[in-house]
Coordinates of C-alpha atoms in Angstrom, one line a residue:
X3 CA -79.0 79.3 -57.5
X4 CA -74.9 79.2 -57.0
X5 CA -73.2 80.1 -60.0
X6 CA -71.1 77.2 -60.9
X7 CA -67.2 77.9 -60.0
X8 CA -64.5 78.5 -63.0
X9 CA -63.1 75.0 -64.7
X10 CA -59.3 76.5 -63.3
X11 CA -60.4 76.5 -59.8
X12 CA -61.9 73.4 -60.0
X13 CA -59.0 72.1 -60.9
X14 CA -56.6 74.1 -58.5
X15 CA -59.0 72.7 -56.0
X16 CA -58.6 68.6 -57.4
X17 CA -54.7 69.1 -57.4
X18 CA -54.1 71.1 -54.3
X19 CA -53.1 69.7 -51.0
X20 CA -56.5 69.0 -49.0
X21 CA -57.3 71.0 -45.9
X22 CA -55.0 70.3 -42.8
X23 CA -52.9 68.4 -44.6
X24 CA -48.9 69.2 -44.9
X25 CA -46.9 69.2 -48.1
X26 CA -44.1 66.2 -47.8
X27 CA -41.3 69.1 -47.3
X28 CA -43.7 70.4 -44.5
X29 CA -43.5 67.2 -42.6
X30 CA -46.1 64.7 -44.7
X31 CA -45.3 61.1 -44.1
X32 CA -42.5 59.8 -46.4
X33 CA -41.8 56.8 -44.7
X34 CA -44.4 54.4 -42.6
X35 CA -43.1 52.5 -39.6
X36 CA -44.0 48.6 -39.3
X37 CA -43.7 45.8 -38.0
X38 CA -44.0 44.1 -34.5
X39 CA -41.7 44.9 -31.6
X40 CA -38.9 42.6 -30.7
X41 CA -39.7 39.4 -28.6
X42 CA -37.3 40.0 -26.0
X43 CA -37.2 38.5 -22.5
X44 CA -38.4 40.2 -19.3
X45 CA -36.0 41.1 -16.6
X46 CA -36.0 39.2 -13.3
X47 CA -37.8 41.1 -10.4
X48 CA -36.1 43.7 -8.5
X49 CA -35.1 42.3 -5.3
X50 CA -35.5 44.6 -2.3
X51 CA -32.4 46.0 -1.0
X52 CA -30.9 46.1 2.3
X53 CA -30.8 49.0 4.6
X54 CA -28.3 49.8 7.3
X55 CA -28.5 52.2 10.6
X56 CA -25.4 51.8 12.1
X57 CA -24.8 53.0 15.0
X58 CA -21.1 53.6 16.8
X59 CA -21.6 54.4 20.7
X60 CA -18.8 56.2 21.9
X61 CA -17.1 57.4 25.1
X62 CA -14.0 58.7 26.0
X63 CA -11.6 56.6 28.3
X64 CA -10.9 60.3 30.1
X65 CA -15.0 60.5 30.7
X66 CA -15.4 57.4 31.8
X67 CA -12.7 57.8 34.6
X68 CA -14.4 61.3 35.5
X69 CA -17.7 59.4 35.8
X70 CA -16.0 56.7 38.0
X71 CA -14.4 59.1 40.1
X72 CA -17.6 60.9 41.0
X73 CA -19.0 57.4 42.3
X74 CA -15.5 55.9 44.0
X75 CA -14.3 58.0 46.8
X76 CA -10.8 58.5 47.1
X77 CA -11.0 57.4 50.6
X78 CA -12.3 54.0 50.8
X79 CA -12.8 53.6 54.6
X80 CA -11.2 54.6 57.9
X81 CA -11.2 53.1 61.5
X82 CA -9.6 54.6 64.6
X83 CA -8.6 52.2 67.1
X84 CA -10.9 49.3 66.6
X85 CA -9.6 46.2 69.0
X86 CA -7.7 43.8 67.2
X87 CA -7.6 41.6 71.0
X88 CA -4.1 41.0 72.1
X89 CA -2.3 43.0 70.1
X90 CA -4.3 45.7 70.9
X91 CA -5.8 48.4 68.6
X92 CA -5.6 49.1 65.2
X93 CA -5.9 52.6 62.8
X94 CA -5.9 52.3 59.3
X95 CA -7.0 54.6 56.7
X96 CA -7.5 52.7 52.8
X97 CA -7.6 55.0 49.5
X98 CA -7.4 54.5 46.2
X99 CA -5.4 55.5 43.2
X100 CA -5.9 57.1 40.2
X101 CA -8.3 54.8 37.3
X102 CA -6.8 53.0 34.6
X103 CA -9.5 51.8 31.9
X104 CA -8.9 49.6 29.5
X105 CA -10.1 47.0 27.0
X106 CA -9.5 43.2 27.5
X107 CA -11.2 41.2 24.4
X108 CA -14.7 42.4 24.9
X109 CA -14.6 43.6 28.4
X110 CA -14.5 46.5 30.0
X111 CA -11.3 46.9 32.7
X112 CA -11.1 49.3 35.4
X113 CA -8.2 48.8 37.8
X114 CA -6.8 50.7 40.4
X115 CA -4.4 50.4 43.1
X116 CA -5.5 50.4 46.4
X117 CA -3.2 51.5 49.7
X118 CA -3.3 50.7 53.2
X119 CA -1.7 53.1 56.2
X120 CA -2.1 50.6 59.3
X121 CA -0.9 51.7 62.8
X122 CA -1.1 49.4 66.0
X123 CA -1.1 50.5 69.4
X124 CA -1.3 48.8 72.9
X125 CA -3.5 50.6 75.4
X126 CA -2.0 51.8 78.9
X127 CA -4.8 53.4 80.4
X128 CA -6.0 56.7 78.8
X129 CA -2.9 56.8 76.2
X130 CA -2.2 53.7 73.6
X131 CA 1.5 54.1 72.5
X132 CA 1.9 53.2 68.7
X133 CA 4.1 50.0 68.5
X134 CA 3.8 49.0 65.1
X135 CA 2.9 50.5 61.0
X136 CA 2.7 48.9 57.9
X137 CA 1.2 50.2 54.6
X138 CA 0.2 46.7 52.4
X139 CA -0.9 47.5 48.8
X140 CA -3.6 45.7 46.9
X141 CA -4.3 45.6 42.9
X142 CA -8.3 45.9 42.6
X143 CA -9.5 45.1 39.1
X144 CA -12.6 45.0 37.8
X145 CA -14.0 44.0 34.5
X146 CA -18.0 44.1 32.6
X147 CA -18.7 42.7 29.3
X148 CA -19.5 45.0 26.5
X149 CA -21.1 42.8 24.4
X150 CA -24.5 42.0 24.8
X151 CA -25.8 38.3 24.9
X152 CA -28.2 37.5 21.8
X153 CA -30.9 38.0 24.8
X154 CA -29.9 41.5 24.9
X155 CA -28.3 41.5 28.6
X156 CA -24.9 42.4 29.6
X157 CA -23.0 39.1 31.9
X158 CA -21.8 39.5 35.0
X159 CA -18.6 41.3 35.9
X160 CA -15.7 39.9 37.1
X161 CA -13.6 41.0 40.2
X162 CA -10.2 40.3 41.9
X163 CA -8.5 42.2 44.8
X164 CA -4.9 41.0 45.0
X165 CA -2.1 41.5 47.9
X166 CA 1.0 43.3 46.1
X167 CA 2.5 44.3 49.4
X168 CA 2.3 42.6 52.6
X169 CA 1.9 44.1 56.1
X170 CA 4.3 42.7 58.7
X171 CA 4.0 44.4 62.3
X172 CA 6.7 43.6 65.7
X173 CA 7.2 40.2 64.0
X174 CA 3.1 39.8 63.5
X175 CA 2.9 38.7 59.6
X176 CA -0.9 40.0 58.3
X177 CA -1.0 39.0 54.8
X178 CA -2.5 36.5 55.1
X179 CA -5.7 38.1 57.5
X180 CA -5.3 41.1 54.6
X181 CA -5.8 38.3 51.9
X182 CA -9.2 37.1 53.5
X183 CA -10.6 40.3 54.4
X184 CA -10.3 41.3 50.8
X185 CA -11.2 38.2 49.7
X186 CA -14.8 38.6 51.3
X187 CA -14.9 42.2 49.8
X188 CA -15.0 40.4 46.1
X189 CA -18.9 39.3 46.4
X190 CA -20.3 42.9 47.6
X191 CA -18.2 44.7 45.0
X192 CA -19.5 42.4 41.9
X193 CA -23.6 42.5 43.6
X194 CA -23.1 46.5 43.2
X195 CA -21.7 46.3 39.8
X196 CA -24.0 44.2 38.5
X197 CA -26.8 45.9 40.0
X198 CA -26.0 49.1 38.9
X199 CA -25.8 48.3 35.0
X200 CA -29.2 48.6 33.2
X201 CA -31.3 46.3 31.7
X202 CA -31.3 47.3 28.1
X203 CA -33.8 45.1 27.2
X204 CA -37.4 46.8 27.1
X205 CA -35.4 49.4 25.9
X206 CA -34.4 47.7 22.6
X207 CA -38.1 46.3 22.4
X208 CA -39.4 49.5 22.7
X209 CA -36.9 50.6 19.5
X210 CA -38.1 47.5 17.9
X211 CA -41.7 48.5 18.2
X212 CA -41.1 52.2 17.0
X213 CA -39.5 51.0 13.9
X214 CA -42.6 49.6 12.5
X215 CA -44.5 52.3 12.6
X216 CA -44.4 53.8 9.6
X217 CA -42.6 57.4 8.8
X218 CA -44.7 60.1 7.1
X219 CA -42.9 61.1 4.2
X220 CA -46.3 63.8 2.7
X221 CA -49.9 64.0 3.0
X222 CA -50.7 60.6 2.1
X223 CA -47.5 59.0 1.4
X224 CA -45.7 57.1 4.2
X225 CA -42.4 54.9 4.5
X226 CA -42.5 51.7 5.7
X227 CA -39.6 50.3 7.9
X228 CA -39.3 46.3 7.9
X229 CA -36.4 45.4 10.4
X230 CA -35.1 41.7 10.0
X231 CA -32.5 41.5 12.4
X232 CA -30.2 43.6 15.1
X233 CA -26.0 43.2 15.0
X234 CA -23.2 44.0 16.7
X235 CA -19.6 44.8 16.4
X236 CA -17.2 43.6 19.1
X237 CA -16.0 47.0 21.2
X238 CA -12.7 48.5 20.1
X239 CA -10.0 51.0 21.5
X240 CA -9.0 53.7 19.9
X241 CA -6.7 56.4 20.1
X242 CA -8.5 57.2 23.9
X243 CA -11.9 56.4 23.0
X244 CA -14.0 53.3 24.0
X245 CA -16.2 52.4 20.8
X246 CA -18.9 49.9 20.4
X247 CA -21.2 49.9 17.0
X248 CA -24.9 48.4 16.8
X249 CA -27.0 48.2 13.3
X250 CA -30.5 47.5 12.6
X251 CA -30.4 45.6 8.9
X252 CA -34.1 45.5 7.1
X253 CA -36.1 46.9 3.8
X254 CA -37.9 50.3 3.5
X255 CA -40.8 50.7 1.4
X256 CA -42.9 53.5 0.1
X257 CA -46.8 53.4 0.1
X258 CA -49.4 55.6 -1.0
X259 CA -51.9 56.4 -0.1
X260 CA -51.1 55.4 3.2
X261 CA -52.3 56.2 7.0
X262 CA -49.1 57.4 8.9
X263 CA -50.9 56.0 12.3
X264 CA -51.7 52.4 10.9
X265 CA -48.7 50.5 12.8
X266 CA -48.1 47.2 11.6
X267 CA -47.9 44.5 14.3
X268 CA -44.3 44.3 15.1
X269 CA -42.3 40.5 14.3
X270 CA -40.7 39.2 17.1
X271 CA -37.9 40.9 18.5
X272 CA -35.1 38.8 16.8
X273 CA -31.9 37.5 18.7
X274 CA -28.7 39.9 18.5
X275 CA -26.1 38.5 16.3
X276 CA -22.8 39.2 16.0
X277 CA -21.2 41.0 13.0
X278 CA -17.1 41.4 12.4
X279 CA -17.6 43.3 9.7
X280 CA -20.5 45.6 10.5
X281 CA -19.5 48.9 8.1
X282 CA -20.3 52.4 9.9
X283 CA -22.8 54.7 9.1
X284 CA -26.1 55.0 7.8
X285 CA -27.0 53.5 4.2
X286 CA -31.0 53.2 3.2
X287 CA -32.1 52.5 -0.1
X288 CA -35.8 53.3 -0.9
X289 CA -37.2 51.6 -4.0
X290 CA -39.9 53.7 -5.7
X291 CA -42.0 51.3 -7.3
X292 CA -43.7 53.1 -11.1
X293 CA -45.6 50.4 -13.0
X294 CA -45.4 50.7 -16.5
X295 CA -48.7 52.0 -17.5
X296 CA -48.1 55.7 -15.3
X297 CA -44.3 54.9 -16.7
X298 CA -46.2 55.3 -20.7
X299 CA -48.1 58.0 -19.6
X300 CA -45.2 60.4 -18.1
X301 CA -43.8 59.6 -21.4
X302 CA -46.4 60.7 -23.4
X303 CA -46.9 64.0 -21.8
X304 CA -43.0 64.7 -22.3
X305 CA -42.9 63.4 -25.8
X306 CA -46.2 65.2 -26.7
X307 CA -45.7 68.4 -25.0
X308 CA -45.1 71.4 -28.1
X309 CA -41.2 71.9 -26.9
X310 CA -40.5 68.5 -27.8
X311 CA -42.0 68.6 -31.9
X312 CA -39.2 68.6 -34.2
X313 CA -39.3 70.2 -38.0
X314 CA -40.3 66.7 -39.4
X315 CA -41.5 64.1 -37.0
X316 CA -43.1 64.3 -33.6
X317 CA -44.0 61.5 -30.8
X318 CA -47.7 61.2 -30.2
X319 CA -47.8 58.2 -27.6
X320 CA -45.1 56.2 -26.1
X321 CA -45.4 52.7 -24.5
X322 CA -42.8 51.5 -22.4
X323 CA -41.6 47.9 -20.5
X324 CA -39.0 46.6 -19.4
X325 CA -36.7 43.5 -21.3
X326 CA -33.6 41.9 -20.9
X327 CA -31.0 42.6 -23.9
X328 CA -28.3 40.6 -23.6
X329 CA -28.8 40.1 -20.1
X330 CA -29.0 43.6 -19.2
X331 CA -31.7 45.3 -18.1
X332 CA -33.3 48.2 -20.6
X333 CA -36.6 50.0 -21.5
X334 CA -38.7 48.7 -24.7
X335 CA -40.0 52.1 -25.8
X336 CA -42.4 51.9 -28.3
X337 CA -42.9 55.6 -29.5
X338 CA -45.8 56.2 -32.0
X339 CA -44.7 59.1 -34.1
X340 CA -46.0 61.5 -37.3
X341 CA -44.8 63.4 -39.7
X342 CA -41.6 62.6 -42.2
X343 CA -42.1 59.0 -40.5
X344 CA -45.3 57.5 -39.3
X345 CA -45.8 54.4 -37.4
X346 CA -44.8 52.8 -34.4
X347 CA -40.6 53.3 -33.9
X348 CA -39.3 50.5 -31.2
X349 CA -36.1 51.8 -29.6
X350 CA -33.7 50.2 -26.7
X351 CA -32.9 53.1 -23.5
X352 CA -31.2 53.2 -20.4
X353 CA -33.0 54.9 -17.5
X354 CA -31.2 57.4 -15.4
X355 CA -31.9 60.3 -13.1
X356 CA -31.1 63.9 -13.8
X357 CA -31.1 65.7 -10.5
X358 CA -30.9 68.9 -12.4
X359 CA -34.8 68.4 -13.7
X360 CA -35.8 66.2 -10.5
X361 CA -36.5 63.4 -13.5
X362 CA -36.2 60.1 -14.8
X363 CA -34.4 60.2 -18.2
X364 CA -34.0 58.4 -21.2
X365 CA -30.0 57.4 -22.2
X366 CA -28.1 55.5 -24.8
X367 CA -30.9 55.2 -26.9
X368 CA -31.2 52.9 -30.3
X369 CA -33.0 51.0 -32.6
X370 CA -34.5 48.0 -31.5
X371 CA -33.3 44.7 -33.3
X372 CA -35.3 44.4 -36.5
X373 CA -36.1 47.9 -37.1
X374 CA -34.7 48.4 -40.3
X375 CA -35.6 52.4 -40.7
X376 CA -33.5 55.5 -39.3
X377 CA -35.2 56.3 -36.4
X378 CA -32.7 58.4 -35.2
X379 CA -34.5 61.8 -35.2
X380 CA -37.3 59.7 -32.6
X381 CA -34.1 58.6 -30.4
X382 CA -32.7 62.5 -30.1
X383 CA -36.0 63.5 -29.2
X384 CA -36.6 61.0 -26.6
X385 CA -33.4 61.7 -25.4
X386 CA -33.7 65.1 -25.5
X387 CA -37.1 65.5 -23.9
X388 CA -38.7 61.8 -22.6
X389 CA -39.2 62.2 -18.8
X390 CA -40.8 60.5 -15.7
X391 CA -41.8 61.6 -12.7
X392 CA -40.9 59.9 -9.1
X393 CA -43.8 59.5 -7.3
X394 CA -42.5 61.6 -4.3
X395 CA -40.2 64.0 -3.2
X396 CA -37.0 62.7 -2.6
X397 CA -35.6 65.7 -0.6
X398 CA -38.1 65.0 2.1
X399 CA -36.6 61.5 2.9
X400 CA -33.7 63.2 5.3
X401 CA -35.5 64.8 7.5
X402 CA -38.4 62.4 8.0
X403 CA -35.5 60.0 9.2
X404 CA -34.0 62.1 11.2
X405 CA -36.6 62.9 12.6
X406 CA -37.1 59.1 13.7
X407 CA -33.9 58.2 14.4
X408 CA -34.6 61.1 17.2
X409 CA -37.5 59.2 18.2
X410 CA -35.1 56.5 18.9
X411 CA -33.2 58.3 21.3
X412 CA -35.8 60.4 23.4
X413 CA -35.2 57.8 26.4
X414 CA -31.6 58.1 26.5
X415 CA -30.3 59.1 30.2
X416 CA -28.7 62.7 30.6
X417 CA -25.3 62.4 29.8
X418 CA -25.8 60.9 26.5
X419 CA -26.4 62.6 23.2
X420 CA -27.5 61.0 20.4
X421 CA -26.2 62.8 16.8
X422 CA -27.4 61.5 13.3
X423 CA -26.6 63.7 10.1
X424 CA -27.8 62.0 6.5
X425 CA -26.6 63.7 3.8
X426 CA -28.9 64.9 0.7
X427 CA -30.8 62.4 -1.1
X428 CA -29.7 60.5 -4.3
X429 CA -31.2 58.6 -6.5
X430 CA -29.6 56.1 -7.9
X431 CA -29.9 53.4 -9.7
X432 CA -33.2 53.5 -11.6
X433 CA -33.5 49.5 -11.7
X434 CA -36.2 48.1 -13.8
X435 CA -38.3 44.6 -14.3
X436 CA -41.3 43.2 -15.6
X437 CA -43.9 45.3 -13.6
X438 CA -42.3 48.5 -12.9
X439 CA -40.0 51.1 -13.1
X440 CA -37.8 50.9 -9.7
X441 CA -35.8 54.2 -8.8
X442 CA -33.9 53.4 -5.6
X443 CA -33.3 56.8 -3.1
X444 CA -30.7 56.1 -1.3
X445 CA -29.8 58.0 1.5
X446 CA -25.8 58.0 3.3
X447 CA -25.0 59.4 6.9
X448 CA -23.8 58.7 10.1
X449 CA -25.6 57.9 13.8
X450 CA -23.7 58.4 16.9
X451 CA -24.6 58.4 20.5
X452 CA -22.0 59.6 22.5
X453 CA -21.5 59.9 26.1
X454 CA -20.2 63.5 27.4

């Protein structure tokens, strides 16, 4: 049989605090949280922002006279006493001059001055005495458009051989006979422009194709490229340089899990549009979609974690959704807390990232409307330790799109070099509405393809 205790420690044991529990300067509930949270609007949905890839095509006006040089002789043609009839025969050796490129609206114009030494002779048996000379120059211009047609094709060129100098020999005026002959040049020289430029067509469906296939950005998370639409900038000359700029506009998107080799069916290949005021550069913004539930539950392991207990009150769940306060979007946290105060504390915050911690944090953060307690040791601590997670890493964005854009430019012909340089990630802002959380990477750099 126990022996019954002593009457004093029964009554120690009546008026002492119970087991597990605190004293109230140890942290006991003094004050009990209540009450609804605020009926405030939701936010409108996050629309999906526009992505850029500009890109400027350059080339020197000094490379592209190099590069016609190599193709356009200086000697243009030579004949040694070809029978003219009565006058007897003619010599004539025709060259050209140096290039001069140069930019006409949208065009492309290459002129050059061509020269003519002639030299007529009248046969006597085995000698032909030399009776006559002349030396007629022409002007010889020739001009391409630059800009394509919304069919992606480049129109025909344009050419014009002009008399500047006429050729009079022993009274004999051949201008005119000049003026024809070059005249019947014009159709040749356009057939072998035109049938020397390429048809950039399957080349720019080919790019169309490529950029719905989505870019692996991790094991089993992918980016997803929706193009809505290729532009272009009318061609400019600057400073020596021939530039042109094309851009791709459309959406990106993030999936997971996703199957890098599941290609969506590409949309039609859209007309080309023009754009005066097509900015340079790359710009992509990536919207990372969290929905509020993982949103509650990052919070929760933050708020919950043993670094984030104060002296008097801790968080032991948070719930979190977005609302509209005054017309601007902000975070409903609902933080269920112990200690000093107990309950459930509703507070206002402003999402932002902190690069330094890779996170989501917590900003600017008060009392809800209608809470009538101080709840300001729950806002330090959520804004000294609330955090959320993105759901990939952003520092793998730049190379996964570099690495595309490279894809892009595999079939580009020798002489050109295609250069794209993105700059580190950023992410910014951290946009919110009804169903998620919506942290936008966005991603700056340039494209170039330039032609050596």
């Amino acid at each position: 049989m126990r022996r019954p205790w002593p009457l004093v420690l029964v009554v120690a044991a009546a008026c002492g605090p119970r087991p597990g529990a605190e004293s109230a300067s140890a942290g006991e509930c003094s004050e009990v949280l209540s009450g609804p949270a605020p009926d405030l609007p939701a936010p409108p949905a996050v629309e999906t922002p526009v992505s850029r890839i500009a890109v400027d095509v350059n080339a020197s006006v000094q490379s592209l006279k190099r590069e016609l040089g190599k193709h356009v002789p200086l000697e243009l043609a030579r004949a040694t006493n070809q029978p003219i009839g009565t006058p007897g025969e003619v010599s004539y050796t025709v060259s050209r001059g140096s290039f001069d490129v140069g930019l006409s609206g949208d065009r492309l114009v290459v002129a050059t001055p061509v020269s003519v030494e002639a030299r007529v002779c009248k046969p006597l048996g085995p000698i032909c005495p030399i009776y006559g000379r002349c030396s007629p120059r022409l002007a010889a211009v020739a001009s391409v458009p630059l800009t394509l047609t919304d069919d992606y094709r480049l129109g025909s060129s344009r050419v014009s051989v002009n008399l500047t100098r006429g050729c009079v020999i022993a009274g004999f005026d051949a201008s005119d006979e000049i003026r024809r002959n070059a005249a019947r040049q014009v159709g040749g020289i356009q057939r072998r422009i035109d049938g020397s430029v390429p048809d950039l067509k399957p080349y720019v469906e080919g790019t169309w194709r490529l950029l719905h296939t989505p870019v692996a950005l991790g094991r089993d998370t992918c980016l997803r490229i929706a193009p809505s639409g290729i532009v272009q900038k009318k061609p400019k000359l600057t400073a020596g340089t021939l530039g042109l700029r094309f851009g791709v506009l459309g959406s990106l998107s993030v999936e997971q899990p996703c199957n890098p080799d599941d290609a969506v069916a590409p949309t039609p290949l859209p007309k080309l549009s023009a754009e005066k005021d097509l900015a340079e550069g790359v710009a992509l913004k990536v919207p990372l979609r969290i929905d509020w539930e993982d949103v509650s539950a990052d919070l929760t392991r933050s708020l919950a974690a043993p670094s984030a207990r104060a002296a008097d009150v801790h968080v032991v769940k948070a719930k979190a959704r977005g609302v509209l306060v005054n017309g601007i979007p902000r975070v409903l946290l609902t933080a269920t807390v112990s200690g000093r105060l107990c309950g459930d504390a509703h507070l206002l915050a402003e999402p932002w990232y902190d690069a330094s911690a890779a996170r989501i944090r917590l900003r600017a953060v008060t009392a809800a409307p209608g809470t009538g307690a101080d709840v300001s040791a729950v806002s330090a601590l959520i804004t000294d330790h609330a955090a959320i997670a993105l759901p990939l890493d952003a520092a793998s964005a730049p190379n996964a799109l570099e690495s595309l854009v490279a894809r892009l430019s595999e079939d580009l012909p020798e002489p050109v070099r295609a250069e794209v340089k993105l700059s580190p990630s950023e992410v910014a802002p951290v946009l919110l509405d009804e169903r998620s959380l919506v942290p936008v990477v966005s991603l700056t750099g340039t494209a170039a393809i330039r032609v050596q």
